[in-house]
Short mmCIF file of C-alpha atoms (C1' of nucleotides) in Angstrom, two decimals:
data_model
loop_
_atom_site.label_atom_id
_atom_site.label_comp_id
_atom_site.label_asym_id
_atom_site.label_seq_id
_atom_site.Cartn_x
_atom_site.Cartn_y
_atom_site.Cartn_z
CA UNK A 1 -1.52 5.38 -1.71
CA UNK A 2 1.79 3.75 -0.32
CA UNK A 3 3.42 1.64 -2.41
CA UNK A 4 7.14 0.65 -2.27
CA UNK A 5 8.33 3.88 -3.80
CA UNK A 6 6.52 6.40 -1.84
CA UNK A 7 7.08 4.52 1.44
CA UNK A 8 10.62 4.79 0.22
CA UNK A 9 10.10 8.58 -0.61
CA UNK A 10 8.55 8.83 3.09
CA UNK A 11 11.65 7.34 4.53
CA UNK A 12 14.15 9.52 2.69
CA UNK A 13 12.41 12.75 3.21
CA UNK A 14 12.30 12.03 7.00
CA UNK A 15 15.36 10.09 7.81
CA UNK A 16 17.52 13.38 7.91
CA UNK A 17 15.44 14.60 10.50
CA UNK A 18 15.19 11.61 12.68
CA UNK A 19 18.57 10.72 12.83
CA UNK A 20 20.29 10.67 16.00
CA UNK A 21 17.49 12.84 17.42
CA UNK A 22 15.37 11.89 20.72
CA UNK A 23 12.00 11.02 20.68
CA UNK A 24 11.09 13.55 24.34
CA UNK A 25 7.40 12.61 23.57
CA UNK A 26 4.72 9.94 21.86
CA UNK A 27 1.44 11.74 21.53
CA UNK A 28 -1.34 9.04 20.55
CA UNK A 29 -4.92 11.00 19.34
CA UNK A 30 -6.32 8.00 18.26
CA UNK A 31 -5.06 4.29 18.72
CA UNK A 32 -7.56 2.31 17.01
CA UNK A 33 -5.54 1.52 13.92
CA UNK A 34 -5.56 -1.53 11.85
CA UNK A 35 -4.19 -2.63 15.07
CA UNK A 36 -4.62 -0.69 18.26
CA UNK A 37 -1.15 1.58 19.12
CA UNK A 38 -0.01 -0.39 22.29
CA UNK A 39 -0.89 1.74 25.40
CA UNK A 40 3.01 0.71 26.72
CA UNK A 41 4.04 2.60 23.59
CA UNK A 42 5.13 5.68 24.80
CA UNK A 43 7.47 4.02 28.01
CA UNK A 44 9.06 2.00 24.99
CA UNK A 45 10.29 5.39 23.12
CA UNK A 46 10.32 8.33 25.01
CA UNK A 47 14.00 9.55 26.03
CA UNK A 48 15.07 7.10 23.51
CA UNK A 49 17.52 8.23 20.77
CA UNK A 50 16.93 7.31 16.86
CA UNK A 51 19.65 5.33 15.60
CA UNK A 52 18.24 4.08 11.90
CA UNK A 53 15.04 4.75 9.45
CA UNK A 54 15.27 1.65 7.03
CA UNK A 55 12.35 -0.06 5.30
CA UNK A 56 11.33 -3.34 4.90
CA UNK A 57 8.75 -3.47 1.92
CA UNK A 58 5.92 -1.13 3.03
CA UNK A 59 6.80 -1.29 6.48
CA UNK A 60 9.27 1.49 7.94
CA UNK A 61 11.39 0.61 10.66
CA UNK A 62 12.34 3.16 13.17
CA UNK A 63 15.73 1.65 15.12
CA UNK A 64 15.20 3.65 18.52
CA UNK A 65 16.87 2.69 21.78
CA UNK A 66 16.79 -0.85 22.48
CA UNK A 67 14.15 -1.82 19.93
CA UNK A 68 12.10 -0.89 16.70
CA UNK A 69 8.93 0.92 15.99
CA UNK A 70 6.98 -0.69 12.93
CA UNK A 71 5.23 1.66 10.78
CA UNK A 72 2.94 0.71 7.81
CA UNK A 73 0.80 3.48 6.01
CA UNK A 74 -1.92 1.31 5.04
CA UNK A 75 -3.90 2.73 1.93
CA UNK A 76 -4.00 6.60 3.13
CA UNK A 77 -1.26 7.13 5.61
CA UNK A 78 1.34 9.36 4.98
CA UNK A 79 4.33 10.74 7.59
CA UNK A 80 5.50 14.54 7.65
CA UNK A 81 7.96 16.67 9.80
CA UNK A 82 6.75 19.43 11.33
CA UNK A 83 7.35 22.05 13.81
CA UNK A 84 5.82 20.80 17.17
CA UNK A 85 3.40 23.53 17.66
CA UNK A 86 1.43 22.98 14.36
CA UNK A 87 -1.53 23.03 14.72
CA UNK A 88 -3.29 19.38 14.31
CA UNK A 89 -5.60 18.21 11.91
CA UNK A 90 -7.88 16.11 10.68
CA UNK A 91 -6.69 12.33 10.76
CA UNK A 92 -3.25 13.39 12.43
CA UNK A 93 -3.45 10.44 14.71
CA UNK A 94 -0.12 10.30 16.43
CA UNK A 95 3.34 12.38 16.65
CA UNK A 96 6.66 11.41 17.76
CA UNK A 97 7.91 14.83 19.26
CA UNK A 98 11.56 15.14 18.59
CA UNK A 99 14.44 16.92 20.72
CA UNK A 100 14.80 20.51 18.78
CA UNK A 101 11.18 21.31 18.27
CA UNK A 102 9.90 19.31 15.82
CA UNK A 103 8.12 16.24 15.50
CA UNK A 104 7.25 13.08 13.22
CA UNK A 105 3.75 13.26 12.79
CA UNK A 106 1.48 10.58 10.95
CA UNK A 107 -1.79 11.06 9.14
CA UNK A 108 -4.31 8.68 8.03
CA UNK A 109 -7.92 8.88 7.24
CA UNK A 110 -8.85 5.31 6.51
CA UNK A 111 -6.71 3.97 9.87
CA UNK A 112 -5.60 1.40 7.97
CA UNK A 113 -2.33 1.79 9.30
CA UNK A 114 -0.25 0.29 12.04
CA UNK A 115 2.26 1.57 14.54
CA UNK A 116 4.11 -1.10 16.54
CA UNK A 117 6.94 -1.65 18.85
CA UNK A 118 8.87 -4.70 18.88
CA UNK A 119 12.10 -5.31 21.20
CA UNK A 120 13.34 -8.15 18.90
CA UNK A 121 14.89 -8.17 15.89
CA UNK A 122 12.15 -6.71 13.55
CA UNK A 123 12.90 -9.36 11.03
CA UNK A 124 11.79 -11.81 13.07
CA UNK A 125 8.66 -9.69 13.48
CA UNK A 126 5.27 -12.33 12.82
CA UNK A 127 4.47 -9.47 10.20
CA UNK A 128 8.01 -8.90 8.87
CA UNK A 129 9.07 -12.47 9.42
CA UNK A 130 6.53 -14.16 6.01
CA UNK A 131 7.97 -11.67 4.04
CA UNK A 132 9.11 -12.29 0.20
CA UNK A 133 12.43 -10.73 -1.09
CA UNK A 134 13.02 -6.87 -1.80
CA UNK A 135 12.20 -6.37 -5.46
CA UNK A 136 15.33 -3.88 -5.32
CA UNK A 137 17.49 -6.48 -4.05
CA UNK A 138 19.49 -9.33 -5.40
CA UNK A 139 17.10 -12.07 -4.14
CA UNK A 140 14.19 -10.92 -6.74
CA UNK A 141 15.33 -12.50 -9.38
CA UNK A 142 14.02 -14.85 -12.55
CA UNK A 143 14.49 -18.43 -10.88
CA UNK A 144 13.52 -16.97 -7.86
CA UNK A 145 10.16 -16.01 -9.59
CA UNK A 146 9.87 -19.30 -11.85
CA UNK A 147 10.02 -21.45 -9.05
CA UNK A 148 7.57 -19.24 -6.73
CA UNK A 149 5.16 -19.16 -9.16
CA UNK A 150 5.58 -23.14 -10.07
CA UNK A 151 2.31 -24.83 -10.60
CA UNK A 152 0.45 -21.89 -9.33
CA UNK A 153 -3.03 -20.91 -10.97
CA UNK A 154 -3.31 -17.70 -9.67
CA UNK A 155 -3.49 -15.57 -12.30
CA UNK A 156 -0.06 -13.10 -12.48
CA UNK A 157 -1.06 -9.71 -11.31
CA UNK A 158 -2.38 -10.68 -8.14
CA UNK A 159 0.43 -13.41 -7.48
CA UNK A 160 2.73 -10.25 -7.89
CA UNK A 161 1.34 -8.01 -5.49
CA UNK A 162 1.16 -10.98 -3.21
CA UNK A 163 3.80 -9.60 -0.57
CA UNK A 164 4.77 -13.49 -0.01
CA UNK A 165 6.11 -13.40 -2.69
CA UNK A 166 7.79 -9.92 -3.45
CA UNK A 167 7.05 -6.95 -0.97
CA UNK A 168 6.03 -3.84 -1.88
CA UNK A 169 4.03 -4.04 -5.26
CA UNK A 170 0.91 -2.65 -5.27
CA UNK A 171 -2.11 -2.41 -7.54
CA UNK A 172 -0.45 0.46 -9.61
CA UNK A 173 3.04 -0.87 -10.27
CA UNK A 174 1.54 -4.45 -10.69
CA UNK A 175 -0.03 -3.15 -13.89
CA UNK A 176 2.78 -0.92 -14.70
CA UNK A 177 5.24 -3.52 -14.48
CA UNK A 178 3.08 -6.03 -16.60
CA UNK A 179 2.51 -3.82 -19.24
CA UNK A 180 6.30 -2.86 -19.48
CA UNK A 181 6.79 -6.71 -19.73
CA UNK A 182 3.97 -7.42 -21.94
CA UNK A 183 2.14 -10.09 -19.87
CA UNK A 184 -1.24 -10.15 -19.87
CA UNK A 185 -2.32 -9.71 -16.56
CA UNK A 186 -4.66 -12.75 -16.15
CA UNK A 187 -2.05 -14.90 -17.10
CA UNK A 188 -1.30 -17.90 -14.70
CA UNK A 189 1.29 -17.50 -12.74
CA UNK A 190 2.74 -20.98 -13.59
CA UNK A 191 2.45 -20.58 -17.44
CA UNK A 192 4.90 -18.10 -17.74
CA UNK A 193 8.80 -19.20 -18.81
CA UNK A 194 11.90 -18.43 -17.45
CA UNK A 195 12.85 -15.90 -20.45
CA UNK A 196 9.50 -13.80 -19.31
CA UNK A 197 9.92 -14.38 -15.91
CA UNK A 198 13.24 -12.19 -16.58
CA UNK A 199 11.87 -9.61 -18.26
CA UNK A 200 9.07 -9.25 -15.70
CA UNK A 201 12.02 -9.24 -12.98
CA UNK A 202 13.54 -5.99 -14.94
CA UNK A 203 9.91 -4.76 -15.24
CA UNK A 204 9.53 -4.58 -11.87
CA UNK A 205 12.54 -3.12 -11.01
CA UNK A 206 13.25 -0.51 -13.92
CA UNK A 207 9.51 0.79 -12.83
CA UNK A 208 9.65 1.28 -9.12
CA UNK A 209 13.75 2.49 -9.89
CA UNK A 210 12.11 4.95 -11.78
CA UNK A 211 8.68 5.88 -9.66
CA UNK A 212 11.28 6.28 -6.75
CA UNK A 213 13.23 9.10 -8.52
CA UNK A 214 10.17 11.07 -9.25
CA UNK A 215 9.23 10.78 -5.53
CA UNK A 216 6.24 8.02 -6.07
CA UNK A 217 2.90 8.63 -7.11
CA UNK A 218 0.37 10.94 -6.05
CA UNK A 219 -2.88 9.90 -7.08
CA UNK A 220 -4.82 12.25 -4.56
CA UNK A 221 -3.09 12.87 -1.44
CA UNK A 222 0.50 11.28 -1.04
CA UNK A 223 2.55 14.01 0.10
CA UNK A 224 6.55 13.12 1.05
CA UNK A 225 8.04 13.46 4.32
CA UNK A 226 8.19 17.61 3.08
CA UNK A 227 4.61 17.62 2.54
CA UNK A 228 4.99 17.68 -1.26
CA UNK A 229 3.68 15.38 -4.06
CA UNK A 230 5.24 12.91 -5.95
CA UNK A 231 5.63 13.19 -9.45
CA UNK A 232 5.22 9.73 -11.03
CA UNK A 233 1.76 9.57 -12.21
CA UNK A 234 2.77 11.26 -15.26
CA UNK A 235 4.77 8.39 -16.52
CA UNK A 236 1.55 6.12 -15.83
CA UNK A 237 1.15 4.22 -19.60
CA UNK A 238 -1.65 2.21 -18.33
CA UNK A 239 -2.94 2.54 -14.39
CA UNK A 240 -6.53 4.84 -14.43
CA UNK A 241 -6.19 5.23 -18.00
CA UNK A 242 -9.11 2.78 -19.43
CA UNK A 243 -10.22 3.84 -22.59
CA UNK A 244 -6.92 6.30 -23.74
CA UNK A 245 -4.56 5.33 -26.01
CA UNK A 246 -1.94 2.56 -25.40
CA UNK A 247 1.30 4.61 -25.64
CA UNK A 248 3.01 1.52 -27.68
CA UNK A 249 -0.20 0.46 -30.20
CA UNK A 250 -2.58 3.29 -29.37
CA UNK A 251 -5.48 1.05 -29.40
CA UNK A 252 -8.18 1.68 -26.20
CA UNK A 253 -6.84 0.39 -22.53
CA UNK A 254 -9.05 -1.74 -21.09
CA UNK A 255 -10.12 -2.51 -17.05
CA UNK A 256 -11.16 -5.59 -15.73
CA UNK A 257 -11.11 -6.46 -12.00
CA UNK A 258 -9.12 -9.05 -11.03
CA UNK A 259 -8.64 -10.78 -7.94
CA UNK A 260 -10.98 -7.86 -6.71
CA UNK A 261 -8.80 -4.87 -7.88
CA UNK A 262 -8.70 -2.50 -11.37
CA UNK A 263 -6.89 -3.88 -13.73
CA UNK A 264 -5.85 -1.59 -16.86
CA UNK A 265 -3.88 -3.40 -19.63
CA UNK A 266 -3.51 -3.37 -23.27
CA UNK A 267 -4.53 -6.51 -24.88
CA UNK A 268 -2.67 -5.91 -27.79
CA UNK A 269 0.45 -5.70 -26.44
CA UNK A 270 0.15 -8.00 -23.02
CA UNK A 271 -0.03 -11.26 -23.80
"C1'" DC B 1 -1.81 -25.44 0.70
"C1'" DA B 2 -3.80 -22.34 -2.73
"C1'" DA B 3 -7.52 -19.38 -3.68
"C1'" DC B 4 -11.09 -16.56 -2.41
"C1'" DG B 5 -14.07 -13.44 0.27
"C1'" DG B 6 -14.79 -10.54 4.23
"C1'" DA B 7 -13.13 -7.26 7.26
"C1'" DC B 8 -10.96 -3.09 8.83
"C1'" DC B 9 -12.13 2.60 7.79
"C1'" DT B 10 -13.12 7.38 5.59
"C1'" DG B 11 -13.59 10.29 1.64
"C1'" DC B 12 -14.81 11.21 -2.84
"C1'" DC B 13 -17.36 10.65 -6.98
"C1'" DT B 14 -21.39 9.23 -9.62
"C1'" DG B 15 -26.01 8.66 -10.53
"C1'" DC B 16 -30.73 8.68 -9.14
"C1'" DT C 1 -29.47 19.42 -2.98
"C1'" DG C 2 -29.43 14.90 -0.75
"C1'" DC C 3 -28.45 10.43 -0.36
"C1'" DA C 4 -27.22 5.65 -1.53
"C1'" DG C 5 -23.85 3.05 -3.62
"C1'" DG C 6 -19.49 2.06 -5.41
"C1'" DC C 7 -14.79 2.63 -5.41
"C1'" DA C 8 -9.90 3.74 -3.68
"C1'" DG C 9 -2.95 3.22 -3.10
"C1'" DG C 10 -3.09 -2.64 1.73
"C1'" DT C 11 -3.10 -6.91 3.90
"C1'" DC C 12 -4.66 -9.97 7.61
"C1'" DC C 13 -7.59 -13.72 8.68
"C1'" DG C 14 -11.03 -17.22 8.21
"C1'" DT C 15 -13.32 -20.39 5.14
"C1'" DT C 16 -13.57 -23.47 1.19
#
DNA sequence: CAACGGACCTGCCTGC
DNA sequence: TGCAGGCAGGTCCGTT
């Protein structure tokens, strides 16, 4: 599920409620995430207020009294407020009860997830610290890209998603992006020029912009930090839609894996 | 160092 | 109907 935009949807939808409120209580179901939820955990937060929700590519980053909590949704996690005395399901592994009766609480079949604490600054995190440039930001850019990709034979798609070198784009917008740009996906890296390099940099951008003001993607079960949907997947011109109509050419989409992920293009109009 | 494969998990869908 | 197999939005780590 969480790409860029709906981690970004996750964060809007719950900063209001975090803000300036007091975490009275961690409640840990089940640690055994990607990486085991640190038994210290709860000493680190409890009684400690919120002061920021930012994100750095998929990861959120909860500011909370002297230090940051690290959350990454994996492939199925989502976050939700809720009243503190709903009842918990399924896959609810953890919840952050706030001051005022409600709490943050997390939800992820596939554990694939991670919830940290770090008392440095989070940049300097060993997971944050490798990190390539926000694709929102002003560091993304075409030279940026042209000289990343220099003399690399990795073909594009899976050099894009390649959170080295730009966080937070995943399988879907990697082919979303390409096919706004017109790049064949299984182009090397290294063969593409400057002038496409620049329209792949707008590609990238224009199409999580826009998957961010539809509240992401909901393939099956993203939900926001409101419990609803986002609304994205209806824009989709080529992701799951092998063998429909290209929306530019209408010839047949195709899928190929690549780099061990589905890869949907039109070869008409990606080259 | 780049590129690739395995690993971590559960749920859902397909096909036998 | 049951079950095995494949596949899914991510990314870390070890090996070539």
């Amino acid at each position: 599920m969480p790409e860029l935009p709906e981690v970004e949807t996750t964060r809007r939808g719950i900063e209001p409620h975090l803000l300036n409120r007091r975490i009275v209580q961690a409640v840990v179901r089940e640690p055994r995430l990607r990486r085991p939820i640190p038994a210290d955990l709860a000493r680190h937060v409890e009684n400690s207020e919120i002061h920021a929700v930012q994100r750095r590519g998929k990861y959120l980053l909860l500011h909370c009294g002297c230090g940051h909590l690290l959350i990454h949704l994996g492939m199925s996690g989502s976050l939700r407020i809720v009243p503190a005395d709903t009842p918990v399901q399924k896959h609810e592994h953890f919840d952050l009860v706030l001051d005022g009766g409600h709490c943050l609480r997390y939800r992820d079949p596939r554990r694939f997830g991670l919830l940290l604490w770090t008392a440095e600054d989070p940049a300097a995190h060993p997971l944050l610290a490798p990190l390539g440039p926000e694709p929102l930001g002003p560091e993304f850019d075409a030279d940026y890209l042209k000289q990343c990709a220099h003399g690399r034979k990795s073909a594009i798609k899976p050099f894009l998603m390649d959170s080295h070198v730009v966080v937070g784009v995943g399988n879907i917008y990697a082919n979303e992006s390409l096919f706004s740009a017109g790049i064949h996906p299984a182009r090397a890296a290294g063969r593409i020029s400057l002038t496409r390099c620049k329209i792949l940099v707008h590609a990238v951008r224009e199409v999580l912009g826009a998957a961010i003001a539809q509240g992401g993607t909901t393939l099956r079960d993203f939900v926001d930090g409101e419990g609803k949907p986002g609304y994205f997947k209806q824009s989709l011109n080529v992701y799951g839609r092998a063998g429909e109509p290209c929306v530019d050419c209408a010839r047949p989409i195709q899928v190929q894996t690549l780099g061990r992920r589905a890869t949907y293009f039109c070869p008409h109009c990606q080259r």
